[in-house]
């Protein structure tokens, strides 16, 4: 890695695009890092320094959602600081990479999808900037489409252009974690209309909306959710499929980023 660490947001030129990487993408090997920006925010520190650089000929920022050593659990992530820092850095579009369990029969491990909607089952997370503090204002942001349609379409088009077919679109269930779900819980999520399940999609998407950022998700199925294909060794499944799925993510990003 090259470049110095700085804590000055003002030194970042206006970057349009950020990628938040999660499990399986704690680093972005293609990104030529020029600067690490360790920001503080009114909500505390983000998960990691923002890594600023160039990838596929485009200026971009990468943020490791679970921290550099992948130690921060989904419910312990400071989502407010993460999104605030990206906003402060001049980011306009955020692509969130999320490892998920497949619920719908079409979402096989190793496949990718661009969720079209979500259901939030998390609790106890700092989930809004409208938190009643003296400096905050109350905003009821519109959330009928949690993901920015234009950015979603760019990801869908990029998958086509990269000849990396999407398994589908579908609804993401966001659970609290860090434990995986029971078979009955997954049955309930399926009844609710969920096609995949992950632990970090909220409040990330809602906070991005509150800040006016375009936000879309590229989901990677890394296992069958509990009970969908019987009861197996989920961790072994994840180990087997994650690299395959992440290679597809990189192929889609390579096509998507230059179009943003
Ligand atoms: N459930 C919730 N989150 C996940 C899963 C899962 O099965 N796999 C990867 N993230």
mmCIF file with all atom_site columns, C-alpha atoms in Angstrom, residues 73-77 79 118-128 143 172-179 181 188-189 197-207:
data_model
loop_
_atom_site.group_PDB
_atom_site.id
_atom_site.type_symbol
_atom_site.label_atom_id
_atom_site.label_alt_id
_atom_site.label_comp_id
_atom_site.label_asym_id
_atom_site.label_entity_id
_atom_site.label_seq_id
_atom_site.pdbx_PDB_ins_code
_atom_site.Cartn_x
_atom_site.Cartn_y
_atom_site.Cartn_z
_atom_site.occupancy
_atom_site.B_iso_or_equiv
_atom_site.pdbx_formal_charge
_atom_site.auth_seq_id
_atom_site.auth_comp_id
_atom_site.auth_asym_id
_atom_site.auth_atom_id
_atom_site.pdbx_PDB_model_num
ATOM 1  C CA . UNK A 1 73  ? -19.876 -7.608  14.140 1.00 0.00 ? 73  UNK A CA 1
ATOM 2  C CA . UNK A 1 74  ? -22.925 -6.515  12.094 1.00 0.00 ? 74  UNK A CA 1
ATOM 3  C CA . UNK A 1 75  ? -24.737 -5.053  15.119 1.00 0.00 ? 75  UNK A CA 1
ATOM 4  C CA . UNK A 1 76  ? -21.559 -3.273  16.282 1.00 0.00 ? 76  UNK A CA 1
ATOM 5  C CA . UNK A 1 77  ? -20.855 -1.408  13.042 1.00 0.00 ? 77  UNK A CA 1
ATOM 6  C CA . UNK A 1 79  ? -23.279 2.753   10.293 1.00 0.00 ? 79  UNK A CA 1
ATOM 7  C CA . UNK A 1 118 ? -35.622 -5.051  1.715  1.00 0.00 ? 118 UNK A CA 1
ATOM 8  C CA . UNK A 1 119 ? -37.257 -5.866  5.040  1.00 0.00 ? 119 UNK A CA 1
ATOM 9  C CA . UNK A 1 120 ? -35.523 -4.731  8.212  1.00 0.00 ? 120 UNK A CA 1
ATOM 10 C CA . UNK A 1 121 ? -35.561 -7.233  11.096 1.00 0.00 ? 121 UNK A CA 1
ATOM 11 C CA . UNK A 1 122 ? -32.717 -5.599  13.028 1.00 0.00 ? 122 UNK A CA 1
ATOM 12 C CA . UNK A 1 123 ? -33.111 -3.959  16.420 1.00 0.00 ? 123 UNK A CA 1
ATOM 13 C CA . UNK A 1 124 ? -31.194 -1.722  18.779 1.00 0.00 ? 124 UNK A CA 1
ATOM 14 C CA . UNK A 1 125 ? -28.964 -0.215  16.103 1.00 0.00 ? 125 UNK A CA 1
ATOM 15 C CA . UNK A 1 126 ? -28.364 3.528   15.794 1.00 0.00 ? 126 UNK A CA 1
ATOM 16 C CA . UNK A 1 127 ? -30.459 3.760   12.673 1.00 0.00 ? 127 UNK A CA 1
ATOM 17 C CA . UNK A 1 128 ? -31.129 7.442   11.959 1.00 0.00 ? 128 UNK A CA 1
ATOM 18 C CA . UNK A 1 143 ? -38.170 4.740   1.446  1.00 0.00 ? 143 UNK A CA 1
ATOM 19 C CA . UNK A 1 172 ? -33.239 -8.790  1.117  1.00 0.00 ? 172 UNK A CA 1
ATOM 20 C CA . UNK A 1 173 ? -34.066 -9.644  4.721  1.00 0.00 ? 173 UNK A CA 1
ATOM 21 C CA . UNK A 1 174 ? -31.735 -7.936  7.165  1.00 0.00 ? 174 UNK A CA 1
ATOM 22 C CA . UNK A 1 175 ? -31.339 -9.842  10.424 1.00 0.00 ? 175 UNK A CA 1
ATOM 23 C CA . UNK A 1 176 ? -29.536 -8.895  13.606 1.00 0.00 ? 176 UNK A CA 1
ATOM 24 C CA . UNK A 1 177 ? -26.833 -11.564 13.742 1.00 0.00 ? 177 UNK A CA 1
ATOM 25 C CA . UNK A 1 178 ? -24.126 -12.291 14.433 1.00 0.00 ? 178 UNK A CA 1
ATOM 26 C CA . UNK A 1 179 ? -25.620 -15.765 14.718 1.00 0.00 ? 179 UNK A CA 1
ATOM 27 C CA . UNK A 1 181 ? -30.908 -18.045 11.599 1.00 0.00 ? 181 UNK A CA 1
ATOM 28 C CA . UNK A 1 188 ? -40.883 -17.081 8.183  1.00 0.00 ? 188 UNK A CA 1
ATOM 29 C CA . UNK A 1 189 ? -38.655 -14.815 6.066  1.00 0.00 ? 189 UNK A CA 1
ATOM 30 C CA . UNK A 1 197 ? -30.824 -12.831 4.065  1.00 0.00 ? 197 UNK A CA 1
ATOM 31 C CA . UNK A 1 198 ? -27.908 -10.771 5.318  1.00 0.00 ? 198 UNK A CA 1
ATOM 32 C CA . UNK A 1 199 ? -26.997 -8.846  8.456  1.00 0.00 ? 199 UNK A CA 1
ATOM 33 C CA . UNK A 1 200 ? -25.688 -5.462  7.329  1.00 0.00 ? 200 UNK A CA 1
ATOM 34 C CA . UNK A 1 201 ? -28.112 -4.007  4.790  1.00 0.00 ? 201 UNK A CA 1
ATOM 35 C CA . UNK A 1 202 ? -29.827 -1.899  7.445  1.00 0.00 ? 202 UNK A CA 1
ATOM 36 C CA . UNK A 1 203 ? -29.591 0.751   8.700  1.00 0.00 ? 203 UNK A CA 1
ATOM 37 C CA . UNK A 1 204 ? -26.971 1.324   5.997  1.00 0.00 ? 204 UNK A CA 1
ATOM 38 C CA . UNK A 1 205 ? -29.500 1.843   3.187  1.00 0.00 ? 205 UNK A CA 1
ATOM 39 C CA . UNK A 1 206 ? -31.725 4.156   5.237  1.00 0.00 ? 206 UNK A CA 1
ATOM 40 C CA . UNK A 1 207 ? -28.841 6.310   6.446  1.00 0.00 ? 207 UNK A CA 1
#
